[in-house]
C-alpha atoms as a PDB file:
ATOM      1  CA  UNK A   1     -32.888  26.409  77.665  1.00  0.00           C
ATOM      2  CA  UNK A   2     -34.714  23.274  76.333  1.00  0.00           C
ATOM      3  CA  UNK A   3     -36.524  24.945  73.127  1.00  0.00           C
ATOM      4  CA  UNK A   4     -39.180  22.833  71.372  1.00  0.00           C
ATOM      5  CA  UNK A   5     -40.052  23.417  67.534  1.00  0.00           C
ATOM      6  CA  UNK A   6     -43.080  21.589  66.276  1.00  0.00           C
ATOM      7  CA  UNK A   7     -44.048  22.310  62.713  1.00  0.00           C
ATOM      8  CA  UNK A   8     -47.989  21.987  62.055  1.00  0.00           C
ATOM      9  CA  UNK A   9     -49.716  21.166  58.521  1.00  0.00           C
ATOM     10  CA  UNK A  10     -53.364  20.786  58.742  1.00  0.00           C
ATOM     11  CA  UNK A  11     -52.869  19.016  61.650  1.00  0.00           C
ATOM     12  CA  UNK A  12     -53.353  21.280  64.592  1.00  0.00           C
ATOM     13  CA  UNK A  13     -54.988  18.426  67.382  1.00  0.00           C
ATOM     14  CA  UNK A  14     -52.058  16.615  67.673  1.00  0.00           C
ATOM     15  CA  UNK A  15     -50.085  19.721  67.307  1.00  0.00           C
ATOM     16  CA  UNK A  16     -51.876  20.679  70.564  1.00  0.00           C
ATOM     17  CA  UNK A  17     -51.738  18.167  72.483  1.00  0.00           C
ATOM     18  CA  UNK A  18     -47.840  18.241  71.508  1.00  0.00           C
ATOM     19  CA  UNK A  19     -47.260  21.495  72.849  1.00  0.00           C
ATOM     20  CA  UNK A  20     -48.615  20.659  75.993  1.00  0.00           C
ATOM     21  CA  UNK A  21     -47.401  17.353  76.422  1.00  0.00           C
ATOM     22  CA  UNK A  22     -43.946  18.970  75.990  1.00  0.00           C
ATOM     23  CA  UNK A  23     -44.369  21.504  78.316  1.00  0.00           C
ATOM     24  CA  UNK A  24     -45.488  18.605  80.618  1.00  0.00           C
ATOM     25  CA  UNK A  25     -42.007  16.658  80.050  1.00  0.00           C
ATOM     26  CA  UNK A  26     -39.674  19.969  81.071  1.00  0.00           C
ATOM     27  CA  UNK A  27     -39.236  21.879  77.804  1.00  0.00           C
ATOM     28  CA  UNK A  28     -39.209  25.566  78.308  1.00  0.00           C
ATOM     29  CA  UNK A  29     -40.247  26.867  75.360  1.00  0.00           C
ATOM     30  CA  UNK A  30     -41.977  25.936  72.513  1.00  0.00           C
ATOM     31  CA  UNK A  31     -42.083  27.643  69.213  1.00  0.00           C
ATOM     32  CA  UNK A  32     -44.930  26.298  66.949  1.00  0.00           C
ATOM     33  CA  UNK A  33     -44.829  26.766  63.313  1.00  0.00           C
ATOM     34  CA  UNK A  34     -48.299  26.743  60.880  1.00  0.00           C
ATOM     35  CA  UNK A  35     -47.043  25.568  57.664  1.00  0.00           C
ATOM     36  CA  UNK A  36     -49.145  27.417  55.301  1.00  0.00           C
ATOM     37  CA  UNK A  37     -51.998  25.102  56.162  1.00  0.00           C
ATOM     38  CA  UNK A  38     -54.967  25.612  54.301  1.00  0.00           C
ATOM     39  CA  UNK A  39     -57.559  24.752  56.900  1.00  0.00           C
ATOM     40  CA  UNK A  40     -58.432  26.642  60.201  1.00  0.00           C
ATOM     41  CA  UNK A  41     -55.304  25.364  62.378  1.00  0.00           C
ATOM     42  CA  UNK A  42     -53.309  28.757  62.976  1.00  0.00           C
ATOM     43  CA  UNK A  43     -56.520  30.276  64.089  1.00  0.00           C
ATOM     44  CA  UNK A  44     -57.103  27.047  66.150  1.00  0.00           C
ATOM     45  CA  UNK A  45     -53.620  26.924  67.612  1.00  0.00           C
ATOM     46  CA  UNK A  46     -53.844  30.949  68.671  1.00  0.00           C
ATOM     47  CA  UNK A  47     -56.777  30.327  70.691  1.00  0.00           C
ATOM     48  CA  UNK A  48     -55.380  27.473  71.678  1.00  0.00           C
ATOM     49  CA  UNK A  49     -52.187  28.013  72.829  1.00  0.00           C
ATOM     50  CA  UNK A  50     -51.621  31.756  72.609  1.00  0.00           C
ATOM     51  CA  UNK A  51     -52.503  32.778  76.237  1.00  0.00           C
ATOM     52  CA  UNK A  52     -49.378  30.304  77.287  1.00  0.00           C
ATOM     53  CA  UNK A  53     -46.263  32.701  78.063  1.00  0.00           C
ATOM     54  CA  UNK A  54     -44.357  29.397  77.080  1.00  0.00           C
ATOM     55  CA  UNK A  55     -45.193  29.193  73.746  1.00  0.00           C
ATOM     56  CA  UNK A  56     -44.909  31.507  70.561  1.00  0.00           C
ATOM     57  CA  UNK A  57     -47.273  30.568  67.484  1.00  0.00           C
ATOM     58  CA  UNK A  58     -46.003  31.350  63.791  1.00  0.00           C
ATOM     59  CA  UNK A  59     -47.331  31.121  60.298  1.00  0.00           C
ATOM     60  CA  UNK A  60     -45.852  30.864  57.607  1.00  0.00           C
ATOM     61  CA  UNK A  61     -47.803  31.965  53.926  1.00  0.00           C
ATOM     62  CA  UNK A  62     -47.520  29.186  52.197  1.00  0.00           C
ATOM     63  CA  UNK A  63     -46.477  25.390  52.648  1.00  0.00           C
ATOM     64  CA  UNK A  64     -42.653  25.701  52.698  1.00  0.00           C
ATOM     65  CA  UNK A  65     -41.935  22.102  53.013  1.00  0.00           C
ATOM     66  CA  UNK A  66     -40.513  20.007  55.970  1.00  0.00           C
ATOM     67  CA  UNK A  67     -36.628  21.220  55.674  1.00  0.00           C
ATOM     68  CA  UNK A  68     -37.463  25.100  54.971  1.00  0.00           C
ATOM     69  CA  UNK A  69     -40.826  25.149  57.274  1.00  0.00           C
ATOM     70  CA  UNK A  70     -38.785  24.347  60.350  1.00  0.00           C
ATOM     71  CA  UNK A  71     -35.615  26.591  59.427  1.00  0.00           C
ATOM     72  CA  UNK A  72     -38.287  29.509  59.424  1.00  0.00           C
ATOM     73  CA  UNK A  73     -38.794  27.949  62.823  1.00  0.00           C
ATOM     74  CA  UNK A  74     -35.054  27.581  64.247  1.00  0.00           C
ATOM     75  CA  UNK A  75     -34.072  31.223  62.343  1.00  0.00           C
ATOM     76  CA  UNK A  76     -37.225  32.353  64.855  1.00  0.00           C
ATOM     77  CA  UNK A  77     -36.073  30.996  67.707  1.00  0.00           C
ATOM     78  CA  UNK A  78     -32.285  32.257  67.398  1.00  0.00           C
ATOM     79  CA  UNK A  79     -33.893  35.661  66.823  1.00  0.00           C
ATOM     80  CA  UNK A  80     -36.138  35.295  69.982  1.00  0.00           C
ATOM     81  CA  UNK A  81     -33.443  33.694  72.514  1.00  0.00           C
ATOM     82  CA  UNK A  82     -30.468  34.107  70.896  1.00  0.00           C
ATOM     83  CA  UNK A  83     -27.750  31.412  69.594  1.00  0.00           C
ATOM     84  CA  UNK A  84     -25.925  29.629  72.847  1.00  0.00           C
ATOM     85  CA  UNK A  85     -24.050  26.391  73.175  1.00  0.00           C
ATOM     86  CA  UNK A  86     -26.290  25.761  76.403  1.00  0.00           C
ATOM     87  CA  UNK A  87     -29.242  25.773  74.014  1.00  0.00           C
ATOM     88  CA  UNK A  88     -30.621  22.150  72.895  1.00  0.00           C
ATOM     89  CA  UNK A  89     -33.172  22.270  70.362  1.00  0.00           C
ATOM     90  CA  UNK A  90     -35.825  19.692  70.225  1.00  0.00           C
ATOM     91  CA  UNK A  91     -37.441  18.891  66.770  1.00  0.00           C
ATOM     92  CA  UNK A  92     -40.453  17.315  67.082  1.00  0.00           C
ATOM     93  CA  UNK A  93     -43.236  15.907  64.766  1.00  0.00           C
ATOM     94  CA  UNK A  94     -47.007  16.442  66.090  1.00  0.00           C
ATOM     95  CA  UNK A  95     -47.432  12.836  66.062  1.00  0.00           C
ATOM     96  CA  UNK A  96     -44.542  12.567  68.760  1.00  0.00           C
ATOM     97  CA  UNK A  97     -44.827  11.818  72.744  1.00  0.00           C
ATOM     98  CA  UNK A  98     -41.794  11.928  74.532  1.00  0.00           C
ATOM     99  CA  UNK A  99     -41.952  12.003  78.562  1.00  0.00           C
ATOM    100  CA  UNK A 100     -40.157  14.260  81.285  1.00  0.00           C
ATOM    101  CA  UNK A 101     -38.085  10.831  81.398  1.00  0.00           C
ATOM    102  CA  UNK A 102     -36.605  10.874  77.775  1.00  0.00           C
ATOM    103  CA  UNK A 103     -36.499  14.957  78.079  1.00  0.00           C
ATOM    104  CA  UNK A 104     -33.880  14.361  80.927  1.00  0.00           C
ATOM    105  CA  UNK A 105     -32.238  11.314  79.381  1.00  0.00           C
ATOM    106  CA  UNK A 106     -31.631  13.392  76.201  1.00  0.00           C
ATOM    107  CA  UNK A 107     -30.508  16.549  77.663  1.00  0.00           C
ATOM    108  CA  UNK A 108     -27.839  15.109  80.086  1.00  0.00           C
ATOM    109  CA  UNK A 109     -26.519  13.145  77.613  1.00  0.00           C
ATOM    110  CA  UNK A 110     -26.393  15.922  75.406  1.00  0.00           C
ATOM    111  CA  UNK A 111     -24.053  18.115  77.921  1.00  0.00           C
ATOM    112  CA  UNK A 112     -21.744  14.911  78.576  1.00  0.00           C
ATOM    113  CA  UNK A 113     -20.803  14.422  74.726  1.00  0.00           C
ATOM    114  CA  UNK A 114     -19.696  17.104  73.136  1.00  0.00           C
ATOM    115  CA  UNK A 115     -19.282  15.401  69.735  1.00  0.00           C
ATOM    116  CA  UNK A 116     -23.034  14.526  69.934  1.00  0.00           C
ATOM    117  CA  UNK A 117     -25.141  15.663  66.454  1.00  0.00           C
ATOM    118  CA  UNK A 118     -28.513  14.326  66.942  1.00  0.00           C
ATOM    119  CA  UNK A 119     -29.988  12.592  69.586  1.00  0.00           C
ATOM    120  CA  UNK A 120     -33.082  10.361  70.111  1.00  0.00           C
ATOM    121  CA  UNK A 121     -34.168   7.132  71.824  1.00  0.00           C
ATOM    122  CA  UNK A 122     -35.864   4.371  70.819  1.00  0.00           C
ATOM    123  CA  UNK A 123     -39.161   4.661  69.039  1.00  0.00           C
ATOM    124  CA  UNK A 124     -41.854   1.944  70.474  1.00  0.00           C
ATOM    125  CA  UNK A 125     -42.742  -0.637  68.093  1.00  0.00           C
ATOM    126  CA  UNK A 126     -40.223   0.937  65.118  1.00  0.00           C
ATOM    127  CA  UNK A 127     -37.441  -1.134  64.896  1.00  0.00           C
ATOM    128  CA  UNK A 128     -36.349   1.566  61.722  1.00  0.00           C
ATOM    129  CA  UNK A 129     -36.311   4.346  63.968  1.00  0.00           C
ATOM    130  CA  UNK A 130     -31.929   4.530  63.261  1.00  0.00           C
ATOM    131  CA  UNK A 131     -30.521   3.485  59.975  1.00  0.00           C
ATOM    132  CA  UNK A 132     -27.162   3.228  58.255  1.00  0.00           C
ATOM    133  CA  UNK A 133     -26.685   6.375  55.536  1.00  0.00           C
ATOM    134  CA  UNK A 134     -27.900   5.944  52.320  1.00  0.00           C
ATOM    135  CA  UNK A 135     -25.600   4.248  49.505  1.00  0.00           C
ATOM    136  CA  UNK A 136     -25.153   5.632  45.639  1.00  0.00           C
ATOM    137  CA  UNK A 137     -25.922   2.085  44.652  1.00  0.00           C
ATOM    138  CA  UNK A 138     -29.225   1.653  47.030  1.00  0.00           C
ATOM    139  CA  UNK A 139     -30.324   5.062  46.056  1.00  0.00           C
ATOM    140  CA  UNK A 140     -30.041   3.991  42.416  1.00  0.00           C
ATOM    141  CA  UNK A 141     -31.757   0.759  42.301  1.00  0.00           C
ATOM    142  CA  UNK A 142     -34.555   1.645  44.772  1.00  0.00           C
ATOM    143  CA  UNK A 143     -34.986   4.500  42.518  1.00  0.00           C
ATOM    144  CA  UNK A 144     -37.166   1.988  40.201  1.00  0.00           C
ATOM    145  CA  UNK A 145     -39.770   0.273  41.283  1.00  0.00           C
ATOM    146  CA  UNK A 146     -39.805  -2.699  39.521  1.00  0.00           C
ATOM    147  CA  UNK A 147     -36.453  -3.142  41.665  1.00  0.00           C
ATOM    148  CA  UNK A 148     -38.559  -2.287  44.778  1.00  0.00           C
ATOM    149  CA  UNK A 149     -41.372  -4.536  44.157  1.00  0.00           C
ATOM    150  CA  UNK A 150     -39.017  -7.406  43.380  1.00  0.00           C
ATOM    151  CA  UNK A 151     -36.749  -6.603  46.864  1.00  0.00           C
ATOM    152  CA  UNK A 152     -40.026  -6.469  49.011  1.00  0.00           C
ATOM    153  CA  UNK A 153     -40.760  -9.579  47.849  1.00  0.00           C
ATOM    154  CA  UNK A 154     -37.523 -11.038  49.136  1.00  0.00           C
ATOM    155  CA  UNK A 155     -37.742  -9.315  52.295  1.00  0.00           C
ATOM    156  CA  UNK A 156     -35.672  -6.596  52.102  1.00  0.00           C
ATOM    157  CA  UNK A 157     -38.423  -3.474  52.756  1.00  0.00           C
ATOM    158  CA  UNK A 158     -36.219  -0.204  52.778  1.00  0.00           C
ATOM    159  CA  UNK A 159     -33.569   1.213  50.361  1.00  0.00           C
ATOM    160  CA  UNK A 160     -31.976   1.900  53.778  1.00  0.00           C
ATOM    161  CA  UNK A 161     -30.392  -0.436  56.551  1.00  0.00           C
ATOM    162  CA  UNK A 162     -31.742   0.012  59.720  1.00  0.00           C
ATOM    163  CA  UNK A 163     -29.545  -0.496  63.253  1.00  0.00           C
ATOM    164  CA  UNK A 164     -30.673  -3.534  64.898  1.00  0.00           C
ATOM    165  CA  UNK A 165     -31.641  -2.382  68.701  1.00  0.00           C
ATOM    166  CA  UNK A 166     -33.106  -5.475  70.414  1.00  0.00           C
ATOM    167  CA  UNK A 167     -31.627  -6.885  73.361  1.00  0.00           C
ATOM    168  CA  UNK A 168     -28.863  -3.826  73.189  1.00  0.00           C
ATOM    169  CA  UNK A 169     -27.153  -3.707  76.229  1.00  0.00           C
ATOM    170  CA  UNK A 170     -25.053  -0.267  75.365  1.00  0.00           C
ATOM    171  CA  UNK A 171     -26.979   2.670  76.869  1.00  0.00           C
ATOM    172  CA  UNK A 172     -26.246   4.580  73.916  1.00  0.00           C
ATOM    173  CA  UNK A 173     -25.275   3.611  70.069  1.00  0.00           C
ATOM    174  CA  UNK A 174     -23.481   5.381  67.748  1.00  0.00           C
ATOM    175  CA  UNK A 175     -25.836   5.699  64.319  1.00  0.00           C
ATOM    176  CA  UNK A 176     -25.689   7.391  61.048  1.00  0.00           C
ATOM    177  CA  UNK A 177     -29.104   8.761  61.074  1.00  0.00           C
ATOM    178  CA  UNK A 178     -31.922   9.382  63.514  1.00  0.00           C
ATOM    179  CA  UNK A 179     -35.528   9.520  62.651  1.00  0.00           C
ATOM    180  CA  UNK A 180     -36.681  13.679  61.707  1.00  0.00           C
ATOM    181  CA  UNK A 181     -39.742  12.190  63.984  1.00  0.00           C
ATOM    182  CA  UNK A 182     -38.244  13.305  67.005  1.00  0.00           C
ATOM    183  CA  UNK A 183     -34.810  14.477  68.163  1.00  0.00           C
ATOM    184  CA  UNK A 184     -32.492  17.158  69.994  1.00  0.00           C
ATOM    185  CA  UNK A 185     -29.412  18.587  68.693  1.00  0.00           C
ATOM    186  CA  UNK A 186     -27.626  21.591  70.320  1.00  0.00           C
ATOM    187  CA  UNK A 187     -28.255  24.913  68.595  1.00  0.00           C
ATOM    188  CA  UNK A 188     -24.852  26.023  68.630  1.00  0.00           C
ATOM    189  CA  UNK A 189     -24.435  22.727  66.099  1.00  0.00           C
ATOM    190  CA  UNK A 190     -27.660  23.074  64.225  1.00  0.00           C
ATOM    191  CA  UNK A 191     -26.592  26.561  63.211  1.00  0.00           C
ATOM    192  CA  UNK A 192     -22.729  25.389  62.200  1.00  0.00           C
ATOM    193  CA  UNK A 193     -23.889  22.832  59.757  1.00  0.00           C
ATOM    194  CA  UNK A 194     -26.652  25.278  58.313  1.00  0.00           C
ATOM    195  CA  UNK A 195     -30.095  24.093  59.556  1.00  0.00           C
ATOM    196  CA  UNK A 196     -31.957  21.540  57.096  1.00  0.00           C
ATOM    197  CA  UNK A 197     -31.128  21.188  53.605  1.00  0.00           C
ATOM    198  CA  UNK A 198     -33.535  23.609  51.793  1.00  0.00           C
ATOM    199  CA  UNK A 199     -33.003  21.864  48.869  1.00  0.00           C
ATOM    200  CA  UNK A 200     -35.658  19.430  49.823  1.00  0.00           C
ATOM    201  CA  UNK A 201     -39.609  19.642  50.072  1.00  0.00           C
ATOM    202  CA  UNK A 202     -40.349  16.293  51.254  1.00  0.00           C
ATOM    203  CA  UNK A 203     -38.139  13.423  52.535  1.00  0.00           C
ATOM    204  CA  UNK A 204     -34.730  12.971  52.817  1.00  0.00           C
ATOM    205  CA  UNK A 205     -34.065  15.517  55.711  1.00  0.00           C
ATOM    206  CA  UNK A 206     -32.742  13.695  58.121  1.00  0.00           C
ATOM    207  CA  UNK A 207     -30.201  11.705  56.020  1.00  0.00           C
ATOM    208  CA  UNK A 208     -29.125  15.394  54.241  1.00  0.00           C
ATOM    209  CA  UNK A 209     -28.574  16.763  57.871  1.00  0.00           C
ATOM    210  CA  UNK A 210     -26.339  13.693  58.871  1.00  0.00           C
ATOM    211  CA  UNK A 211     -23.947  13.837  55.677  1.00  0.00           C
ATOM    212  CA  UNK A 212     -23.929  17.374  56.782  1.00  0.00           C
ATOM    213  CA  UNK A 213     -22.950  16.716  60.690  1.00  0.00           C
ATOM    214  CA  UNK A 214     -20.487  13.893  59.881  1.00  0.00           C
ATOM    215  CA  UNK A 215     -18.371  16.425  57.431  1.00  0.00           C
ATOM    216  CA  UNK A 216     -18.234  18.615  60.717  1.00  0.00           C
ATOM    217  CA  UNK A 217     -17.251  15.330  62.484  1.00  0.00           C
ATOM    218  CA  UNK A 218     -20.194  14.943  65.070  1.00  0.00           C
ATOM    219  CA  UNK A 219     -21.779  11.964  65.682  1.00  0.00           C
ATOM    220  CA  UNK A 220     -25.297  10.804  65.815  1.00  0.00           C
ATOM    221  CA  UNK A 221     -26.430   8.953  68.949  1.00  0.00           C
ATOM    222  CA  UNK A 222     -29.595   6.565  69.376  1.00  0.00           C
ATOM    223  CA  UNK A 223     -30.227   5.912  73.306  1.00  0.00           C
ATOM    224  CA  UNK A 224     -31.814   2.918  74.304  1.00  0.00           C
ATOM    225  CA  UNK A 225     -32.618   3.711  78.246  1.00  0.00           C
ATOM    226  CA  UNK A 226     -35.850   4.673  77.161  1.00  0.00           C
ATOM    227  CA  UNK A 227     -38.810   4.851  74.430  1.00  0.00           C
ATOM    228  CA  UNK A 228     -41.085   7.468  72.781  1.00  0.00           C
ATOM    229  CA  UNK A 229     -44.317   7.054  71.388  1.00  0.00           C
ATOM    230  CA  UNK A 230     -44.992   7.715  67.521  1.00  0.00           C
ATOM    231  CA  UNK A 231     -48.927   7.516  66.981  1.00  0.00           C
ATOM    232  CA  UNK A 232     -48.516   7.715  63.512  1.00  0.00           C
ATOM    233  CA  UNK A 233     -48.786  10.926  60.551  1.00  0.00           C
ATOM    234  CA  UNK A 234     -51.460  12.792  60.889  1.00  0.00           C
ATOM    235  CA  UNK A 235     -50.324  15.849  58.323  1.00  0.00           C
ATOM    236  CA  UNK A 236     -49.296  14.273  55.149  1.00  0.00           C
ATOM    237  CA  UNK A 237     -52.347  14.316  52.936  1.00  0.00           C
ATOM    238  CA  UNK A 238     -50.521  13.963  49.351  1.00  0.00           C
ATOM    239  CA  UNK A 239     -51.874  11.530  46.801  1.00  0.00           C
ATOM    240  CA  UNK A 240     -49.184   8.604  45.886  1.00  0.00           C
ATOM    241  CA  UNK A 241     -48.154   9.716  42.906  1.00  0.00           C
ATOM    242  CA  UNK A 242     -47.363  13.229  44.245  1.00  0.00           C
ATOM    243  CA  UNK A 243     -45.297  11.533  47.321  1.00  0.00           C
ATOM    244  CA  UNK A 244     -43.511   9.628  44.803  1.00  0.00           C
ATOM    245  CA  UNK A 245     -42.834  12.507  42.823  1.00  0.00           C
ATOM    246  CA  UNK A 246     -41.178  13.940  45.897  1.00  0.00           C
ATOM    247  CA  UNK A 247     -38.592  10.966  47.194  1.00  0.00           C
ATOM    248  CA  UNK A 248     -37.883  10.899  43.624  1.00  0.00           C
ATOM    249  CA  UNK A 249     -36.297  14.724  43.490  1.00  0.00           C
ATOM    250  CA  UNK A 250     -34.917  14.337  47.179  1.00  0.00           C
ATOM    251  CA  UNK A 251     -33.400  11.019  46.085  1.00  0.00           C
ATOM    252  CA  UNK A 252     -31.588  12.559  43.110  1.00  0.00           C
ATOM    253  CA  UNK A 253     -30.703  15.523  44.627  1.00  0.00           C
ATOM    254  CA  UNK A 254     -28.935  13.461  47.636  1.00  0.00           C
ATOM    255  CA  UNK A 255     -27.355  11.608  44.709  1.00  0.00           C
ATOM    256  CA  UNK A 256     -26.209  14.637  42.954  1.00  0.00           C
ATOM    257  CA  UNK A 257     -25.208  16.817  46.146  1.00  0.00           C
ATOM    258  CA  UNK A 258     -23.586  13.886  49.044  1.00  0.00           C
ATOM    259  CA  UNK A 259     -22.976  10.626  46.904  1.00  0.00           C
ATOM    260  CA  UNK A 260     -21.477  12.553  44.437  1.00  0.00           C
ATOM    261  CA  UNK A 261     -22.998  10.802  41.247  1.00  0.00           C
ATOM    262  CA  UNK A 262     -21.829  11.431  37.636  1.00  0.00           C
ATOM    263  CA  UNK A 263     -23.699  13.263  35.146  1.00  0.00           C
ATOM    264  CA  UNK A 264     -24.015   9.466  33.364  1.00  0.00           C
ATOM    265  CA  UNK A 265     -25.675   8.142  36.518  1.00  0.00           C
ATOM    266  CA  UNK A 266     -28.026  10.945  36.857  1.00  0.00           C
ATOM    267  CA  UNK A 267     -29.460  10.237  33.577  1.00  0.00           C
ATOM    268  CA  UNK A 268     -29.759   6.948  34.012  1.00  0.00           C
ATOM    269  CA  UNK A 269     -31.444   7.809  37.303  1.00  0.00           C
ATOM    270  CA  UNK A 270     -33.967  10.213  35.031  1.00  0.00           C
ATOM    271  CA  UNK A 271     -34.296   7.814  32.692  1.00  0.00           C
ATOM    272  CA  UNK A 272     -35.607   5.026  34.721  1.00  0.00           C
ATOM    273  CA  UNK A 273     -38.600   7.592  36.096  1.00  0.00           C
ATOM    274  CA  UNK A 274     -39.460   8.357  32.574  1.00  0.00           C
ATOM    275  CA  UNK A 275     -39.752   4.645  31.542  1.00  0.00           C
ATOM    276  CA  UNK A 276     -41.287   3.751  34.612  1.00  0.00           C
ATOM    277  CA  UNK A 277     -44.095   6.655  34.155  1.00  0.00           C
ATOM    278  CA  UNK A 278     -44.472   5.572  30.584  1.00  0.00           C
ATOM    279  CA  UNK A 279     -45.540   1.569  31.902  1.00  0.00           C
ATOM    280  CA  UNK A 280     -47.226   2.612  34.841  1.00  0.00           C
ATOM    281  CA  UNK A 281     -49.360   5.030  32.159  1.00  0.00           C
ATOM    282  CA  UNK A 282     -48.665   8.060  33.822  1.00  0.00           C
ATOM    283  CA  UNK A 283     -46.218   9.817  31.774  1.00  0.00           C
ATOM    284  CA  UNK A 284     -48.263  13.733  32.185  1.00  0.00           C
ATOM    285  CA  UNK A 285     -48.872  13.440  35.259  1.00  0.00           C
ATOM    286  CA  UNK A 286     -47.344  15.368  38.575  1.00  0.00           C
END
């Protein structure tokens, strides 16, 4: 089966209009997951959605977080259907519009490479949609923004490289990591390595899932036959400081847990938040 997992915060019109758009592209089932949202969207999504045999609707009590929000998801769904290599799991963010054309693309290229982790194609208008994995020494020096602000400045935007798709010729690319905005993985796979990294609220996910596929030895594919629209997030309503707060801990703990850092870069790494806070005047706050 093609199994669809959309995880909803707050954000249940595009949510919606995912489901059914999925359905509408071949996916057989979908398994929705309310996040703890704090505004009407489970009730909206029931009556909704909950007379369609295709789709299950589940809510969780509180906001778990991307990584543990959709492992209460993919636990569901190997309780509901089982675990079977002939399973292929599509993650998908709300915001995401895939076609029956990249549902096809996906899944038969999924069957013909067994080494295959996750799989996406190419995002329109994101030219960041695949990027090389995350260094110790990029990880460190993005970590303060003074470094960040004077690196934007000379053009260089992320504290990640991203694979350079135009005028690619290959049908398929081998990549480090895939956007968490959309992408299938088989569930036999997904299961092996663990699901998502737990240890994460917010950010990071994808790049913790790929350390974990590569030390299984599976390999990360971006196609390029065909594109997917991203109309942007529609369920992230954190302040900036909170946000920060968050790539912050997922940064360090990425440091700590797959780059391997010492305990003297670590506090260096806490040390440059604390002076940072301390110019940028807020030391208290969260």
């Amino acid at each position: 089966m093609k199994i669809g997992l959309i995880l909803n915060y707050r954000n249940y019109r595009q949510t919606i209009a995912c489901c059914r758009n999925l359905i509408k592209a071949g996916l057989d089932r979908i398994v929705v997951v309310d996040n703890g949202s704090p505004n009407e969207s489970l009730a909206k999504l029931k009556s909704s959605l909950g007379n369609d045999a295709k789709v299950s609707i589940l809510g969780t009590k509180a906001n778990l977080g991307y990584a543990r929000g959709n492992n209460f998801g993919l636990q569901a769904i190997e309780k509901k259907f089982g675990l079977a290599d002939d399973h292929l799991l599509y993650i998908v963010n709300p915001d995401s519009v895939p076609d029956a054309t990249v549902i096809k693309q996906i899944s038969a290229f999924c069957w013909s490479h067994p080494d295959a982790g996750t799989m996406t194609v190419i995002q329109e208008g994101n030219p960041k949609m695949a990027w090389h994995n995350l260094t110790k020494t990029r990880a460190m020096l993005y970590n303060s923004r003074i470094f960040s602000k004077l690196a934007y400045r000379l053009g260089h935007h992320e504290e990640v490289v991203p694979y350079h798709v135009a005028g690619q010729r290959a049908a398929s690319i081998k990549v480090d990591v895939n956007s968490g905005a959309f992408f299938a993985i088989r569930q036999t796979v997904m299961a092996k390595v663990g699901y998502f990294d737990t240890a994460t609220f917010l950010y990071y996910e994808e790049q913790a899932l790929s350390f974990k596929l590569q030390a299984q030895g599976f390999q990360n594919y971006l196609l390029t036959t065909s594109t997917y629209r991203h109309e942007g997030q529609g369920s992230t309503h954190l302040a900036t400081r909170a946000m920060l707060g968050y790539y912050q801990q997922s940064r360090r703990y990425l440091l700590k847990q797959y780059l391997h850092a010492g305990p003297l870069a670590l506090r260096f790494y806490d040390w440059t938040i604390k002076l940072e806070d301390i110019l940028a005047g807020d030391r208290s706050k969260t």
